[in-house]
mmCIF file of C-alpha atoms in Angstrom:
data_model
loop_
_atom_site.group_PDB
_atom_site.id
_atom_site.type_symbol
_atom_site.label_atom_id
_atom_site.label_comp_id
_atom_site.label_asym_id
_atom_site.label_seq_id
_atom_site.Cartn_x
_atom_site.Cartn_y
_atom_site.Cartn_z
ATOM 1 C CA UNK A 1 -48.001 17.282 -56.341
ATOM 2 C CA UNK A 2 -51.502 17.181 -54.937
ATOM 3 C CA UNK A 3 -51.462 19.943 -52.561
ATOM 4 C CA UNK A 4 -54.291 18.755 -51.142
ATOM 5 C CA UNK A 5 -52.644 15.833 -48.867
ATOM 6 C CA UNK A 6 -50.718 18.608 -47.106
ATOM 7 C CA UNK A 7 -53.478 20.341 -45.035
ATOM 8 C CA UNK A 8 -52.854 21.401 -41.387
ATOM 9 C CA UNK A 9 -54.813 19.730 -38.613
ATOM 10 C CA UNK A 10 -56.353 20.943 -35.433
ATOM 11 C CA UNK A 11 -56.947 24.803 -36.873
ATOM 12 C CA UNK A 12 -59.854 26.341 -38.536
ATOM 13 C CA UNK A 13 -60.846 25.368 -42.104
ATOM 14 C CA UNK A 14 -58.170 25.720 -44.393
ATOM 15 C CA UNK A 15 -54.854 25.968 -44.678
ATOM 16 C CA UNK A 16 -52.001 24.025 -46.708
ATOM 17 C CA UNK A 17 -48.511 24.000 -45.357
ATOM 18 C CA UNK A 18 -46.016 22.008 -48.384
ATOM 19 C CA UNK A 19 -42.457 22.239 -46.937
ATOM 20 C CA UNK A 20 -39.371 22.428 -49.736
ATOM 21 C CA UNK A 21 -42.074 23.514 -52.568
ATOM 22 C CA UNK A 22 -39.029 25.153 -54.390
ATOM 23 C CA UNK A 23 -35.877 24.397 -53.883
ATOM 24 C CA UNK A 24 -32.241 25.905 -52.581
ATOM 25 C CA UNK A 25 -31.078 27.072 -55.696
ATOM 26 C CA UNK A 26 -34.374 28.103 -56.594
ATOM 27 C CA UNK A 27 -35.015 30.347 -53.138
ATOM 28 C CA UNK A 28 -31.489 32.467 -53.958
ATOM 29 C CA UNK A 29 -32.484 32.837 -57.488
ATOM 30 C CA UNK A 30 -35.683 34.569 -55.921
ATOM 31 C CA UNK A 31 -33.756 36.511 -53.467
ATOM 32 C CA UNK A 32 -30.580 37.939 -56.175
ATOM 33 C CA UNK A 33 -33.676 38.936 -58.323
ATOM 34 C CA UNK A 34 -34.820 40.932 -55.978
ATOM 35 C CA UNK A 35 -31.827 42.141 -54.551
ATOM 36 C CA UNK A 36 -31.349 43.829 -58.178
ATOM 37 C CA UNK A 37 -35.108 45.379 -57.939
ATOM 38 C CA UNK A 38 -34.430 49.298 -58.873
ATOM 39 C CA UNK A 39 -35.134 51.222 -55.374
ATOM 40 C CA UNK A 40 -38.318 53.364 -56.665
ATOM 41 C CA UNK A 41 -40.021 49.994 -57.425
ATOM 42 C CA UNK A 42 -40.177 49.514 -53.595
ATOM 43 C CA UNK A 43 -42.645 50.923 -51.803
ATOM 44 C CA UNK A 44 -41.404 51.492 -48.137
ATOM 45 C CA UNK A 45 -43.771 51.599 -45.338
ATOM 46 C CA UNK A 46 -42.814 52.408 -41.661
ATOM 47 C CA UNK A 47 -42.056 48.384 -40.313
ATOM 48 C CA UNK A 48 -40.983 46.613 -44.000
ATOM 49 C CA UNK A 49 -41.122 47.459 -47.706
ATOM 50 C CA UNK A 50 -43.001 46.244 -50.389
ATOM 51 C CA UNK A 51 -43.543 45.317 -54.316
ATOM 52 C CA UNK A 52 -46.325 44.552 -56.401
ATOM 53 C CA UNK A 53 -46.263 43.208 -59.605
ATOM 54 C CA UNK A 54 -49.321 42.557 -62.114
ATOM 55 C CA UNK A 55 -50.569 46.099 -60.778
ATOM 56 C CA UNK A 56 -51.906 47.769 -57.739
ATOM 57 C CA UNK A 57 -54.884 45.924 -56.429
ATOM 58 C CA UNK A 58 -57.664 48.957 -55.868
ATOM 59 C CA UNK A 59 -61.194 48.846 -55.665
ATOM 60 C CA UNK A 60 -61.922 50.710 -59.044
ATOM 61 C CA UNK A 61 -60.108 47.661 -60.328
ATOM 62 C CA UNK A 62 -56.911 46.284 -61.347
ATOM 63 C CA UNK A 63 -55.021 48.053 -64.107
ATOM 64 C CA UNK A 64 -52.907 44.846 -65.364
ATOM 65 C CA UNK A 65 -49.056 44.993 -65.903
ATOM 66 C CA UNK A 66 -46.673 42.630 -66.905
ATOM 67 C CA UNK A 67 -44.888 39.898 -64.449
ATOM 68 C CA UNK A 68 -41.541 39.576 -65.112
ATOM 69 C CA UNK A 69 -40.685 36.050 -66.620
ATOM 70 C CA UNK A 70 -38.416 35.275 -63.459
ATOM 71 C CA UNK A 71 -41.257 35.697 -61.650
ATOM 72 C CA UNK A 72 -43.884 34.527 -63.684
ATOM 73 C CA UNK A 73 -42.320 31.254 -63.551
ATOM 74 C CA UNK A 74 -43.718 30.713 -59.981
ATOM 75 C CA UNK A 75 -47.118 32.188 -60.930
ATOM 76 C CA UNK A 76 -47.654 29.882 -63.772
ATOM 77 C CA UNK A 77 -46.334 26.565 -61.006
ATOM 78 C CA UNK A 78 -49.008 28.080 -58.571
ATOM 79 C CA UNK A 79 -51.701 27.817 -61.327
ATOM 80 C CA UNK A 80 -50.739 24.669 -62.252
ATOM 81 C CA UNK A 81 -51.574 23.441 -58.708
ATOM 82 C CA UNK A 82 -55.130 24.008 -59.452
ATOM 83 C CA UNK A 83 -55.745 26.313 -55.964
ATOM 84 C CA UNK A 84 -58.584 28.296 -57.391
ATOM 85 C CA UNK A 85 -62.087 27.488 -59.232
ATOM 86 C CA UNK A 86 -61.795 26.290 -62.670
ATOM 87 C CA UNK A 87 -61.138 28.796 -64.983
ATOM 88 C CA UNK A 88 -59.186 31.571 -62.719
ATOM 89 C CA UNK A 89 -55.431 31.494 -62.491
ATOM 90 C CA UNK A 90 -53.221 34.062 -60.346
ATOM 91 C CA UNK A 91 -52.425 37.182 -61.685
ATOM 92 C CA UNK A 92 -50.661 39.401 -59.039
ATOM 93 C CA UNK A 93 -47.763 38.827 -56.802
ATOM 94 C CA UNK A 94 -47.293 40.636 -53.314
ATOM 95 C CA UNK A 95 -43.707 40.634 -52.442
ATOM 96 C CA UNK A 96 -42.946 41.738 -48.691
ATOM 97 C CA UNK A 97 -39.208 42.230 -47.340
ATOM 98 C CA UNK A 98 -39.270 41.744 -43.533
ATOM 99 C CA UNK A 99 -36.174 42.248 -41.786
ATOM 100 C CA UNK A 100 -35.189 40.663 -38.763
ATOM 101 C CA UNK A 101 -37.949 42.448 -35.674
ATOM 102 C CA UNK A 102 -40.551 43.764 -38.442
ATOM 103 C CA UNK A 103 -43.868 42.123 -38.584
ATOM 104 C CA UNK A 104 -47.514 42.927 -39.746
ATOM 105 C CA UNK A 105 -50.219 43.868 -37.693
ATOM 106 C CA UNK A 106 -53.122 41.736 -37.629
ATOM 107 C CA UNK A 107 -55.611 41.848 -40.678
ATOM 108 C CA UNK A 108 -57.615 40.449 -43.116
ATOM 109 C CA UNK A 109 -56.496 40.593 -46.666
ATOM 110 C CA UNK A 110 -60.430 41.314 -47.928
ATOM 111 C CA UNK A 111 -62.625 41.517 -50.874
ATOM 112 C CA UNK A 112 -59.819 42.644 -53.753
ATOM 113 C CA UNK A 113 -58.183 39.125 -53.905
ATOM 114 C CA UNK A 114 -59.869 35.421 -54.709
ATOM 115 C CA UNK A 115 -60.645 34.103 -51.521
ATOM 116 C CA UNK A 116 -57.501 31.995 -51.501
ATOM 117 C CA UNK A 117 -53.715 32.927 -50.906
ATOM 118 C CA UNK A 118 -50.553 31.405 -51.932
ATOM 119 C CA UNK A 119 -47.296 32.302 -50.164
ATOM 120 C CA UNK A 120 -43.960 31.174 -51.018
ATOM 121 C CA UNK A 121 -41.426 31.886 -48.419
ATOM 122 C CA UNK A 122 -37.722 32.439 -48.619
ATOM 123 C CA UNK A 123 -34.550 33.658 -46.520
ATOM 124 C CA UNK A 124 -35.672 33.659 -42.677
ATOM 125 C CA UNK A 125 -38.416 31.478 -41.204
ATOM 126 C CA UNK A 126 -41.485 33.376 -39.960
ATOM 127 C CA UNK A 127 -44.568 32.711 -37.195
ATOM 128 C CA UNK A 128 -48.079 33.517 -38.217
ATOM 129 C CA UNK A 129 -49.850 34.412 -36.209
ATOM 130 C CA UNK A 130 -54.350 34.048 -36.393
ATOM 131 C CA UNK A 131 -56.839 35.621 -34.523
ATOM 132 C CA UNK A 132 -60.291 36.020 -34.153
ATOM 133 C CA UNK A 133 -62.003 38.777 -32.870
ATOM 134 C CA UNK A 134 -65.501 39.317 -31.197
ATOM 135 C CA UNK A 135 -68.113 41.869 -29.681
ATOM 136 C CA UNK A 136 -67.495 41.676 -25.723
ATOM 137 C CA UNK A 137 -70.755 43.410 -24.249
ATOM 138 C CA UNK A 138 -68.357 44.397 -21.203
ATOM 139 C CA UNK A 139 -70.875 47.664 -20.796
ATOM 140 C CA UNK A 140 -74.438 48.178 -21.697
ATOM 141 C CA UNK A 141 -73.439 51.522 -23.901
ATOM 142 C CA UNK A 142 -69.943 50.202 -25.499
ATOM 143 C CA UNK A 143 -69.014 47.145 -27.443
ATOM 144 C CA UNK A 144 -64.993 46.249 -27.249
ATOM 145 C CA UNK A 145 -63.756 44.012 -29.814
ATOM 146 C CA UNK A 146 -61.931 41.729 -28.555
ATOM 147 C CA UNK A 147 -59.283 39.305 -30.427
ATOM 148 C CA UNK A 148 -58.507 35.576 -29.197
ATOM 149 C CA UNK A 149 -55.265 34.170 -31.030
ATOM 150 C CA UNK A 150 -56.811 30.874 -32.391
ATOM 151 C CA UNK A 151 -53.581 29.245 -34.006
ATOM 152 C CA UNK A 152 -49.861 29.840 -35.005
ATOM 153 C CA UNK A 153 -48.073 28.540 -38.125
ATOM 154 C CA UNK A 154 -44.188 28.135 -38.725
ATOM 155 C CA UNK A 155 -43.554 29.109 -42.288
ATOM 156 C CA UNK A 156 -39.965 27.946 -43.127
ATOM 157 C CA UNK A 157 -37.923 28.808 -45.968
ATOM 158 C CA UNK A 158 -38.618 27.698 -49.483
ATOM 159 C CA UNK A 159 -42.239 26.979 -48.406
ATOM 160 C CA UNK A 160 -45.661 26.987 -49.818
ATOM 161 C CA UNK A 161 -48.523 28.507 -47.712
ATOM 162 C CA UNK A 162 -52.261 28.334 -49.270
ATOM 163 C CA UNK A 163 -54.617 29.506 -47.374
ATOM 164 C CA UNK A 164 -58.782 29.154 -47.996
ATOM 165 C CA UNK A 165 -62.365 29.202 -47.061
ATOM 166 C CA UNK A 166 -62.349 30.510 -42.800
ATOM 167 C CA UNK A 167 -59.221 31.596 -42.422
ATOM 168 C CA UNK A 168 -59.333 33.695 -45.109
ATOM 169 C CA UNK A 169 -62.708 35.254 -44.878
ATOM 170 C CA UNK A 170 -62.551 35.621 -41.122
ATOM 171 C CA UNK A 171 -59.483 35.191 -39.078
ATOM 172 C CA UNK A 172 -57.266 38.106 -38.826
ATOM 173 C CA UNK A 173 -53.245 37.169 -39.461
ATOM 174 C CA UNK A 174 -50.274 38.611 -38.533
ATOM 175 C CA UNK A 175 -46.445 38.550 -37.941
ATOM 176 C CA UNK A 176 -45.541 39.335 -34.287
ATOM 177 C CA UNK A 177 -42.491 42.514 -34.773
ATOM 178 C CA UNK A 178 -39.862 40.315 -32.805
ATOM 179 C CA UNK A 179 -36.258 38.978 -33.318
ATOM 180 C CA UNK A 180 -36.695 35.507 -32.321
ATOM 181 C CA UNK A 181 -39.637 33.144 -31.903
ATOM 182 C CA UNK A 182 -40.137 30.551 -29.272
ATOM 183 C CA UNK A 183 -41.710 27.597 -30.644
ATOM 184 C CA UNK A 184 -44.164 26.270 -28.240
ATOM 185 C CA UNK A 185 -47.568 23.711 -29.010
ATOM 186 C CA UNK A 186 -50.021 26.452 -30.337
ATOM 187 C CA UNK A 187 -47.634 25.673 -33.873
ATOM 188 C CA UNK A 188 -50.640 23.362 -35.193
ATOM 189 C CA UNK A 189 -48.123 22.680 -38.233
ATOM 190 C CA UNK A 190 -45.122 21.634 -35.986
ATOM 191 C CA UNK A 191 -45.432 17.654 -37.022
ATOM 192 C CA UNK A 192 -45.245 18.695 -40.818
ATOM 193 C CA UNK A 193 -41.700 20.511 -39.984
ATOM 194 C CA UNK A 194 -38.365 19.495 -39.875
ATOM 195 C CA UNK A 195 -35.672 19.491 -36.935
ATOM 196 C CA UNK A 196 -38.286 21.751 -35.079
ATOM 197 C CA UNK A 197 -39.185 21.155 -31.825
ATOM 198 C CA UNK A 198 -41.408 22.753 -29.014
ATOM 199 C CA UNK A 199 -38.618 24.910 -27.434
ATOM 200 C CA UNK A 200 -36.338 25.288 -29.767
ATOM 201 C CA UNK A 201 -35.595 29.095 -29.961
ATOM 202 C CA UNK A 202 -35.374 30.178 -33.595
ATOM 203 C CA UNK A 203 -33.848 33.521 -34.965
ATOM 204 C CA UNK A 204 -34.910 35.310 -38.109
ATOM 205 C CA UNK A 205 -33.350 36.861 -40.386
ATOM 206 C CA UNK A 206 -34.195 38.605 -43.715
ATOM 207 C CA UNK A 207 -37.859 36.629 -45.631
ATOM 208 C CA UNK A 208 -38.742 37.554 -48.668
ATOM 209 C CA UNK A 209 -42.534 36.232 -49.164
ATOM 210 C CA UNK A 210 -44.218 35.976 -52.589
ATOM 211 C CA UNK A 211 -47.834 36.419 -51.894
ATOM 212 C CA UNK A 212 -49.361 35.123 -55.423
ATOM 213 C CA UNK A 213 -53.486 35.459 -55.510
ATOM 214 C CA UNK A 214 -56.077 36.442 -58.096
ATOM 215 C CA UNK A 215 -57.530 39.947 -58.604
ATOM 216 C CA UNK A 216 -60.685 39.275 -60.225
ATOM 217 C CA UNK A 217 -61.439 43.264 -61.059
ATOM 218 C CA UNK A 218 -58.795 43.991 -63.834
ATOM 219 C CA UNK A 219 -58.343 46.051 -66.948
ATOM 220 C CA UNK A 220 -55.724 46.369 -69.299
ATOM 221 C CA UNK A 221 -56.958 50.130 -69.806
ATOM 222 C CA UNK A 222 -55.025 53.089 -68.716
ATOM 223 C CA UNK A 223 -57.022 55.467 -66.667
ATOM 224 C CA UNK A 224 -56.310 58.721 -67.746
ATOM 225 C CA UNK A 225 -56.399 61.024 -64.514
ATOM 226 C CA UNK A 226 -56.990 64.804 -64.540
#
């Protein structure tokens, strides 16, 4: 699969949207493994819960951990895809639970990762959501930042999302916290989607996202702390 052929017109430079990139049976395998994830792996924040696995990304760098094979399956089919420069393959998976009306507020995922992202989406559809944000002089002693939403992307189950160059380094995403989304013509993917129409009210339910990426600042050292 080139992944290449699948970029999304009429939005910033770059993003990839590859519908069915895994398949049914493939998305519940996923989703039972991480129904069985021990509670204390989680790491529960106040609007979803998280996982990561290959290590905590931190500034100080990386200290590297195993990926499960179940899961290391879809890293090594990400690095086979050829996303990054020669010679760097994935090495850390993000997994987010969102529940049905939890969301993400807009950010930039910054200078820890690879500047490119690969999600794989399962369970519930999602919207995101981009934004840029400027200086407004609206004063001549304050500067407001203000954000314009530049684009919106359906994600749909069993999805790929890569995302590069632009809208990684400078447009702010997000997930709007909301029950249902309202498809309307700021989708810029819509014509890559299937049975989904301008309109068309969809519901969510519970996604489980697999953010794999690159941390290029890793050791396989443990850091004794005192």
């Amino acid at each position: 699969m080139n992944w290449e052929n699948f970029i999304v017109q009429n939005c910033p430079p770059s993003i990839y949207y590859v519908p069915n990139f895994i398949t049914k049976e493939e998305e519940c395998s996923i989703m039972q493994a991480i129904d069985k994830t021990p509670k204390p792996r989680w790491t529960q924040l106040s609007n979803r819960r998280l996982i990561n696995y290959g290590g905590v990304p931190h500034p100080k760098g990386m200290i590297a951990e195993d990926i499960p094979a179940w899961l290391n399956h879809y890293v090594d089919r990400i690095n086979q895809l050829n996303v990054y420069e020669e010679g760097i393959r994935a090495n850390h998976v993000l997994i987010n639970e969102y529940l049905s009306g939890q969301g993400i507020m807009p950010h930039l995922d910054g200078p820890l990762f690879y500047p490119t992202i690969t999600t794989i989406s399962c369970g519930s559809h999602t919207v995101l959501e981009y934004y840029d944000q400027i200086e407004d002089n609206v004063s001549d002693t304050n500067d407001t930042i203000v954000r314009h939403h530049t684009t919106s992307i359906l994600l749909e189950p069993r999805s790929l999302l890569v995302v590069k160059d632009d809208m990684y380094h400078k447009y702010l995403h997000s997930i709007a916290d909301r029950e249902q989304d309202v498809i309307d013509d700021k989708v810029v993917n819509l014509p890559m989607l299937s049975n989904v129409n301008v309109g068309d009210v969809l519901c969510r339910s519970k996604r489980i996202s697999l953010t794999i990426r690159h941390v290029p600042k890793t050791s396989k050292m443990k850091i004794k702390i005192f």
